[in-house]
């Protein structure tokens, strides 16, 4: 069962930001574990037309899904995006979202040299 | 019990690379799950003298630990480093390594505005 508490604070937060880039320069404010992390690492083709626009759309769409807790993303040659989710069911729902599936297909066919998705359960966290 | 198979291939691999930067532009070749991922996200102070040198040393030292499986790291404003480990015991040993503890102390005191460490168990992965 997705944690609806987060659904309530998420959308106004995202609207208040000027862009997803602002969100991308912050450490995600996740709740106490356990929760889930989807670690997505990828290498882009040199010609990846349309990728940036689709990525922005997908971040916005992901953030609107039930169970979404936060996202962190950085790209140099390698891109790492970690999205956080309250439960496995929410991850499955997001993976099978129709618009997201279209994006996944375009990624496989047009944009990525290679990628890896790792679905993991966060057991412990700490920081400053 | 750390997976010693990886210890055997790791050191020559790291020596063969010109620098950790080359390693950092690849997707880690991890084994079949389950294994562990330590997701480390951080924001640096503007003045983070000595940070780059220490980071390089720590990547090299981490890669020499039992149970180490691979590492991926990218920094823009936000830095994301994901290291992969065969088991929780190896993660604990690495956390309590004397040289690493010194680096952790310097990070807290001198380099990081904020950071978050998330220890997670990879249950599933796929990719191309």
mmCIF file of C-alpha atoms in Angstrom:
data_model
loop_
_atom_site.group_PDB
_atom_site.id
_atom_site.type_symbol
_atom_site.label_atom_id
_atom_site.label_comp_id
_atom_site.label_asym_id
_atom_site.label_seq_id
_atom_site.Cartn_x
_atom_site.Cartn_y
_atom_site.Cartn_z
ATOM 1 C CA UNK A 1 0.000 0.000 0.000
ATOM 2 C CA UNK A 2 1.628 3.287 -1.106
ATOM 3 C CA UNK A 3 2.214 5.859 1.597
ATOM 4 C CA UNK A 4 -0.281 8.605 0.821
ATOM 5 C CA UNK A 5 1.256 11.061 3.266
ATOM 6 C CA UNK A 6 3.917 11.799 0.690
ATOM 7 C CA UNK A 7 1.445 12.246 -2.127
ATOM 8 C CA UNK A 8 0.026 15.195 -0.218
ATOM 9 C CA UNK A 9 3.238 17.193 0.125
ATOM 10 C CA UNK A 10 4.783 16.189 -3.186
ATOM 11 C CA UNK A 11 2.859 18.026 -5.843
ATOM 12 C CA UNK A 12 2.856 21.522 -4.315
ATOM 13 C CA UNK A 13 6.584 21.079 -3.624
ATOM 14 C CA UNK A 14 7.270 20.259 -7.249
ATOM 15 C CA UNK A 15 5.167 23.178 -8.495
ATOM 16 C CA UNK A 16 7.041 25.575 -6.208
ATOM 17 C CA UNK A 17 10.383 24.700 -7.784
ATOM 18 C CA UNK A 18 11.400 26.584 -10.899
ATOM 19 C CA UNK A 19 12.515 23.413 -12.562
ATOM 20 C CA UNK A 20 13.489 19.845 -11.929
ATOM 21 C CA UNK A 21 17.113 21.010 -11.988
ATOM 22 C CA UNK A 22 16.579 22.668 -8.650
ATOM 23 C CA UNK A 23 15.155 19.436 -7.267
ATOM 24 C CA UNK A 24 18.130 17.571 -8.773
ATOM 25 C CA UNK A 25 20.655 19.572 -6.742
ATOM 26 C CA UNK A 26 19.255 18.470 -3.391
ATOM 27 C CA UNK A 27 19.599 15.369 -1.276
ATOM 28 C CA UNK A 28 16.198 13.645 -1.238
ATOM 29 C CA UNK A 29 14.257 13.988 2.008
ATOM 30 C CA UNK A 30 13.290 10.374 2.557
ATOM 31 C CA UNK A 31 11.446 8.947 5.582
ATOM 32 C CA UNK A 32 12.813 6.501 8.141
ATOM 33 C CA UNK A 33 13.750 3.132 6.513
ATOM 34 C CA UNK A 34 12.654 0.689 5.304
ATOM 35 C CA UNK A 35 11.808 2.082 1.881
ATOM 36 C CA UNK A 36 12.978 1.269 -1.663
ATOM 37 C CA UNK A 37 15.615 2.749 -3.967
ATOM 38 C CA UNK A 38 15.720 2.218 -7.723
ATOM 39 C CA UNK A 39 19.298 2.814 -8.855
ATOM 40 C CA UNK A 40 19.388 3.596 -12.568
ATOM 41 C CA UNK A 41 22.819 3.972 -14.196
ATOM 42 C CA UNK A 42 23.210 4.677 -17.901
ATOM 43 C CA UNK A 43 25.531 5.639 -20.716
ATOM 44 C CA UNK A 44 24.030 7.774 -23.483
ATOM 45 C CA UNK A 45 24.725 7.614 -27.185
ATOM 46 C CA UNK A 46 26.463 10.699 -28.556
ATOM 47 C CA UNK A 47 23.385 11.530 -30.539
ATOM 48 C CA UNK A 48 20.570 11.379 -28.003
ATOM 49 C CA UNK A 49 18.114 13.857 -29.508
ATOM 50 C CA UNK A 50 15.017 14.388 -27.429
ATOM 51 C CA UNK A 51 16.460 12.667 -24.364
ATOM 52 C CA UNK A 52 16.643 15.748 -22.098
ATOM 53 C CA UNK A 53 13.049 16.720 -22.730
ATOM 54 C CA UNK A 54 11.779 13.191 -22.085
ATOM 55 C CA UNK A 55 13.871 12.890 -18.902
ATOM 56 C CA UNK A 56 12.341 16.103 -17.523
ATOM 57 C CA UNK A 57 8.830 14.862 -18.326
ATOM 58 C CA UNK A 58 9.502 11.490 -16.695
ATOM 59 C CA UNK A 59 10.877 13.062 -13.493
ATOM 60 C CA UNK A 60 7.738 15.175 -13.236
ATOM 61 C CA UNK A 61 5.498 12.199 -13.961
ATOM 62 C CA UNK A 62 7.362 9.944 -11.488
ATOM 63 C CA UNK A 63 6.980 12.579 -8.789
ATOM 64 C CA UNK A 64 3.214 12.469 -9.295
ATOM 65 C CA UNK A 65 2.942 8.705 -8.720
ATOM 66 C CA UNK A 66 1.648 7.139 -5.494
ATOM 67 C CA UNK A 67 4.518 5.942 -3.320
ATOM 68 C CA UNK A 68 7.121 8.305 -4.782
ATOM 69 C CA UNK A 69 9.427 9.613 -2.023
ATOM 70 C CA UNK A 70 12.147 11.528 -3.851
ATOM 71 C CA UNK A 71 14.763 11.481 -6.593
ATOM 72 C CA UNK A 72 18.440 12.301 -7.028
ATOM 73 C CA UNK A 73 20.102 12.489 -10.431
ATOM 74 C CA UNK A 74 23.524 13.452 -11.785
ATOM 75 C CA UNK A 75 25.090 12.959 -15.201
ATOM 76 C CA UNK A 76 28.648 13.251 -16.439
ATOM 77 C CA UNK A 77 29.696 10.542 -18.921
ATOM 78 C CA UNK A 78 27.843 8.160 -16.672
ATOM 79 C CA UNK A 79 24.378 9.090 -15.449
ATOM 80 C CA UNK A 80 23.107 7.975 -12.047
ATOM 81 C CA UNK A 81 19.484 8.495 -11.043
ATOM 82 C CA UNK A 82 18.194 7.132 -7.759
ATOM 83 C CA UNK A 83 14.455 7.303 -7.172
ATOM 84 C CA UNK A 84 12.971 6.424 -3.783
ATOM 85 C CA UNK A 85 9.674 4.646 -3.269
ATOM 86 C CA UNK A 86 7.598 3.564 -0.288
ATOM 87 C CA UNK A 87 7.076 -0.017 -1.534
ATOM 88 C CA UNK A 88 7.627 -2.499 -4.375
ATOM 89 C CA UNK A 89 4.044 -2.185 -5.611
ATOM 90 C CA UNK A 90 4.559 1.524 -6.376
ATOM 91 C CA UNK A 91 7.737 0.700 -8.316
ATOM 92 C CA UNK A 92 5.859 -1.883 -10.384
ATOM 93 C CA UNK A 93 3.047 0.566 -11.073
ATOM 94 C CA UNK A 94 5.512 3.209 -12.223
ATOM 95 C CA UNK A 95 7.359 0.728 -14.436
ATOM 96 C CA UNK A 96 4.111 -0.198 -16.165
ATOM 97 C CA UNK A 97 2.801 3.369 -16.536
ATOM 98 C CA UNK A 98 1.884 3.792 -20.221
ATOM 99 C CA UNK A 99 3.805 7.038 -20.812
ATOM 100 C CA UNK A 100 6.790 5.672 -18.916
ATOM 101 C CA UNK A 101 6.732 2.487 -21.014
ATOM 102 C CA UNK A 102 6.895 4.591 -24.169
ATOM 103 C CA UNK A 103 9.910 6.430 -22.711
ATOM 104 C CA UNK A 104 11.570 3.129 -21.747
ATOM 105 C CA UNK A 105 11.127 1.861 -25.318
ATOM 106 C CA UNK A 106 12.666 5.031 -26.770
ATOM 107 C CA UNK A 107 15.537 4.731 -24.290
ATOM 108 C CA UNK A 108 16.315 1.183 -25.351
ATOM 109 C CA UNK A 109 16.000 1.934 -29.056
ATOM 110 C CA UNK A 110 17.422 5.453 -29.389
ATOM 111 C CA UNK A 111 19.239 6.878 -26.382
ATOM 112 C CA UNK A 112 21.165 4.382 -24.279
ATOM 113 C CA UNK A 113 24.401 2.608 -25.153
ATOM 114 C CA UNK A 114 23.794 0.623 -21.985
ATOM 115 C CA UNK A 115 21.910 0.908 -18.714
ATOM 116 C CA UNK A 116 21.317 -0.990 -15.522
ATOM 117 C CA UNK A 117 18.341 -0.841 -13.174
ATOM 118 C CA UNK A 118 18.823 -2.111 -9.630
ATOM 119 C CA UNK A 119 15.832 -2.389 -7.321
ATOM 120 C CA UNK A 120 16.967 -2.291 -3.703
ATOM 121 C CA UNK A 121 15.500 -2.110 -0.226
ATOM 122 C CA UNK A 122 17.003 0.604 1.986
ATOM 123 C CA UNK A 123 17.575 -0.939 5.398
ATOM 124 C CA UNK A 124 19.496 1.827 7.145
ATOM 125 C CA UNK A 125 20.427 5.456 6.584
ATOM 126 C CA UNK A 126 22.290 8.263 8.298
ATOM 127 C CA UNK A 127 23.867 11.606 7.442
ATOM 128 C CA UNK A 128 24.306 15.260 8.320
ATOM 129 C CA UNK B 1 31.430 -14.150 4.297
ATOM 130 C CA UNK B 2 32.845 -11.833 1.584
ATOM 131 C CA UNK B 3 32.966 -13.214 -1.932
ATOM 132 C CA UNK B 4 36.676 -13.738 -2.585
ATOM 133 C CA UNK B 5 36.147 -14.390 -6.292
ATOM 134 C CA UNK B 6 35.890 -10.655 -6.794
ATOM 135 C CA UNK B 7 39.006 -9.896 -4.772
ATOM 136 C CA UNK B 8 40.980 -11.879 -7.345
ATOM 137 C CA UNK B 9 39.877 -9.928 -10.411
ATOM 138 C CA UNK B 10 39.681 -6.541 -8.762
ATOM 139 C CA UNK B 11 43.223 -5.400 -8.133
ATOM 140 C CA UNK B 12 44.709 -6.115 -11.572
ATOM 141 C CA UNK B 13 41.645 -4.442 -13.093
ATOM 142 C CA UNK B 14 42.190 -1.297 -11.073
ATOM 143 C CA UNK B 15 45.912 -1.247 -11.860
ATOM 144 C CA UNK B 16 45.199 -1.584 -15.562
ATOM 145 C CA UNK B 17 43.087 1.559 -15.580
ATOM 146 C CA UNK B 18 44.895 4.854 -16.005
ATOM 147 C CA UNK B 19 42.901 6.404 -13.214
ATOM 148 C CA UNK B 20 39.775 6.001 -11.172
ATOM 149 C CA UNK B 21 38.096 8.393 -13.622
ATOM 150 C CA UNK B 22 38.103 5.692 -16.233
ATOM 151 C CA UNK B 23 36.452 3.310 -13.763
ATOM 152 C CA UNK B 24 33.964 6.060 -12.919
ATOM 153 C CA UNK B 25 32.663 6.282 -16.477
ATOM 154 C CA UNK B 26 31.478 2.670 -16.573
ATOM 155 C CA UNK B 27 28.445 0.836 -15.303
ATOM 156 C CA UNK B 28 29.620 -1.508 -12.517
ATOM 157 C CA UNK B 29 29.713 -5.181 -13.478
ATOM 158 C CA UNK B 30 27.911 -6.652 -10.507
ATOM 159 C CA UNK B 31 26.955 -10.322 -10.001
ATOM 160 C CA UNK B 32 23.453 -11.762 -9.853
ATOM 161 C CA UNK B 33 21.450 -10.356 -6.894
ATOM 162 C CA UNK B 34 21.173 -10.385 -3.961
ATOM 163 C CA UNK B 35 24.057 -8.067 -3.105
ATOM 164 C CA UNK B 36 24.288 -4.704 -1.340
ATOM 165 C CA UNK B 37 24.440 -1.104 -2.547
ATOM 166 C CA UNK B 38 25.633 1.814 -0.433
ATOM 167 C CA UNK B 39 24.127 4.975 -1.909
ATOM 168 C CA UNK B 40 26.129 8.014 -0.817
ATOM 169 C CA UNK B 41 24.775 11.440 -1.824
ATOM 170 C CA UNK B 42 26.540 14.643 -0.823
ATOM 171 C CA UNK B 43 26.781 18.383 -1.253
ATOM 172 C CA UNK B 44 30.288 19.873 -0.994
ATOM 173 C CA UNK B 45 31.305 23.170 0.559
ATOM 174 C CA UNK B 46 32.641 25.714 -1.944
ATOM 175 C CA UNK B 47 36.035 25.429 -0.356
ATOM 176 C CA UNK B 48 36.707 21.692 -0.205
ATOM 177 C CA UNK B 49 40.514 21.666 -0.388
ATOM 178 C CA UNK B 50 42.007 18.209 -0.451
ATOM 179 C CA UNK B 51 38.683 16.508 -1.146
ATOM 180 C CA UNK B 52 39.513 15.245 -4.661
ATOM 181 C CA UNK B 53 42.751 13.649 -3.596
ATOM 182 C CA UNK B 54 41.129 11.925 -0.632
ATOM 183 C CA UNK B 55 38.204 10.692 -2.760
ATOM 184 C CA UNK B 56 40.613 9.071 -5.244
ATOM 185 C CA UNK B 57 42.512 7.379 -2.405
ATOM 186 C CA UNK B 58 39.296 6.107 -0.840
ATOM 187 C CA UNK B 59 38.002 4.656 -4.137
ATOM 188 C CA UNK B 60 41.278 2.789 -4.545
ATOM 189 C CA UNK B 61 41.224 1.599 -0.939
ATOM 190 C CA UNK B 62 37.548 0.549 -1.134
ATOM 191 C CA UNK B 63 38.280 -1.473 -4.286
ATOM 192 C CA UNK B 64 40.927 -3.393 -2.335
ATOM 193 C CA UNK B 65 38.515 -4.486 0.429
ATOM 194 C CA UNK B 66 37.046 -7.975 0.702
ATOM 195 C CA UNK B 67 33.482 -8.068 -0.577
ATOM 196 C CA UNK B 68 33.843 -5.037 -2.881
ATOM 197 C CA UNK B 69 31.955 -5.583 -6.150
ATOM 198 C CA UNK B 70 32.116 -2.251 -7.940
ATOM 199 C CA UNK B 71 31.514 1.493 -7.752
ATOM 200 C CA UNK B 72 29.771 4.206 -9.751
ATOM 201 C CA UNK B 73 30.230 7.897 -9.025
ATOM 202 C CA UNK B 74 29.151 11.180 -10.615
ATOM 203 C CA UNK B 75 29.257 14.743 -9.311
ATOM 204 C CA UNK B 76 27.609 17.943 -10.485
ATOM 205 C CA UNK B 77 26.298 20.164 -7.685
ATOM 206 C CA UNK B 78 25.110 16.987 -6.079
ATOM 207 C CA UNK B 79 27.441 14.009 -5.882
ATOM 208 C CA UNK B 80 26.134 10.443 -6.055
ATOM 209 C CA UNK B 81 28.432 7.500 -5.379
ATOM 210 C CA UNK B 82 27.050 3.983 -5.290
ATOM 211 C CA UNK B 83 29.379 1.228 -4.102
ATOM 212 C CA UNK B 84 28.374 -2.419 -4.360
ATOM 213 C CA UNK B 85 29.229 -5.094 -1.801
ATOM 214 C CA UNK B 86 28.680 -8.810 -1.450
ATOM 215 C CA UNK B 87 27.344 -8.610 2.132
ATOM 216 C CA UNK B 88 26.651 -6.361 5.136
ATOM 217 C CA UNK B 89 29.753 -7.567 7.002
ATOM 218 C CA UNK B 90 32.025 -6.205 4.245
ATOM 219 C CA UNK B 91 30.237 -2.835 4.417
ATOM 220 C CA UNK B 92 30.774 -2.710 8.207
ATOM 221 C CA UNK B 93 34.447 -3.604 7.814
ATOM 222 C CA UNK B 94 34.937 -0.872 5.233
ATOM 223 C CA UNK B 95 33.117 1.673 7.402
ATOM 224 C CA UNK B 96 35.435 0.904 10.318
ATOM 225 C CA UNK B 97 38.666 0.827 8.270
ATOM 226 C CA UNK B 98 41.099 3.197 10.037
ATOM 227 C CA UNK B 99 42.059 5.251 6.965
ATOM 228 C CA UNK B 100 38.437 5.438 5.878
ATOM 229 C CA UNK B 101 37.402 6.628 9.348
ATOM 230 C CA UNK B 102 39.924 9.467 9.102
ATOM 231 C CA UNK B 103 38.455 10.412 5.706
ATOM 232 C CA UNK B 104 34.904 10.258 7.131
ATOM 233 C CA UNK B 105 35.945 12.610 9.950
ATOM 234 C CA UNK B 106 37.487 15.091 7.505
ATOM 235 C CA UNK B 107 34.355 14.885 5.370
ATOM 236 C CA UNK B 108 32.084 15.753 8.275
ATOM 237 C CA UNK B 109 34.350 18.542 9.540
ATOM 238 C CA UNK B 110 35.706 20.116 6.367
ATOM 239 C CA UNK B 111 34.122 19.077 3.085
ATOM 240 C CA UNK B 112 30.417 18.312 3.226
ATOM 241 C CA UNK B 113 27.545 20.759 3.637
ATOM 242 C CA UNK B 114 25.392 17.667 3.973
ATOM 243 C CA UNK B 115 25.415 14.015 3.037
ATOM 244 C CA UNK B 116 23.275 10.924 3.293
ATOM 245 C CA UNK B 117 24.348 7.291 3.357
ATOM 246 C CA UNK B 118 21.730 4.663 2.497
ATOM 247 C CA UNK B 119 22.545 0.991 2.917
ATOM 248 C CA UNK B 120 20.324 -1.107 0.688
ATOM 249 C CA UNK B 121 19.921 -4.686 -0.450
ATOM 250 C CA UNK B 122 19.656 -5.136 -4.220
ATOM 251 C CA UNK B 123 16.874 -7.632 -4.829
ATOM 252 C CA UNK B 124 16.565 -7.454 -8.624
ATOM 253 C CA UNK B 125 18.432 -5.988 -11.575
ATOM 254 C CA UNK B 126 18.202 -5.825 -15.356
ATOM 255 C CA UNK B 127 19.569 -3.780 -18.218
ATOM 256 C CA UNK B 128 21.178 -3.738 -21.647
#
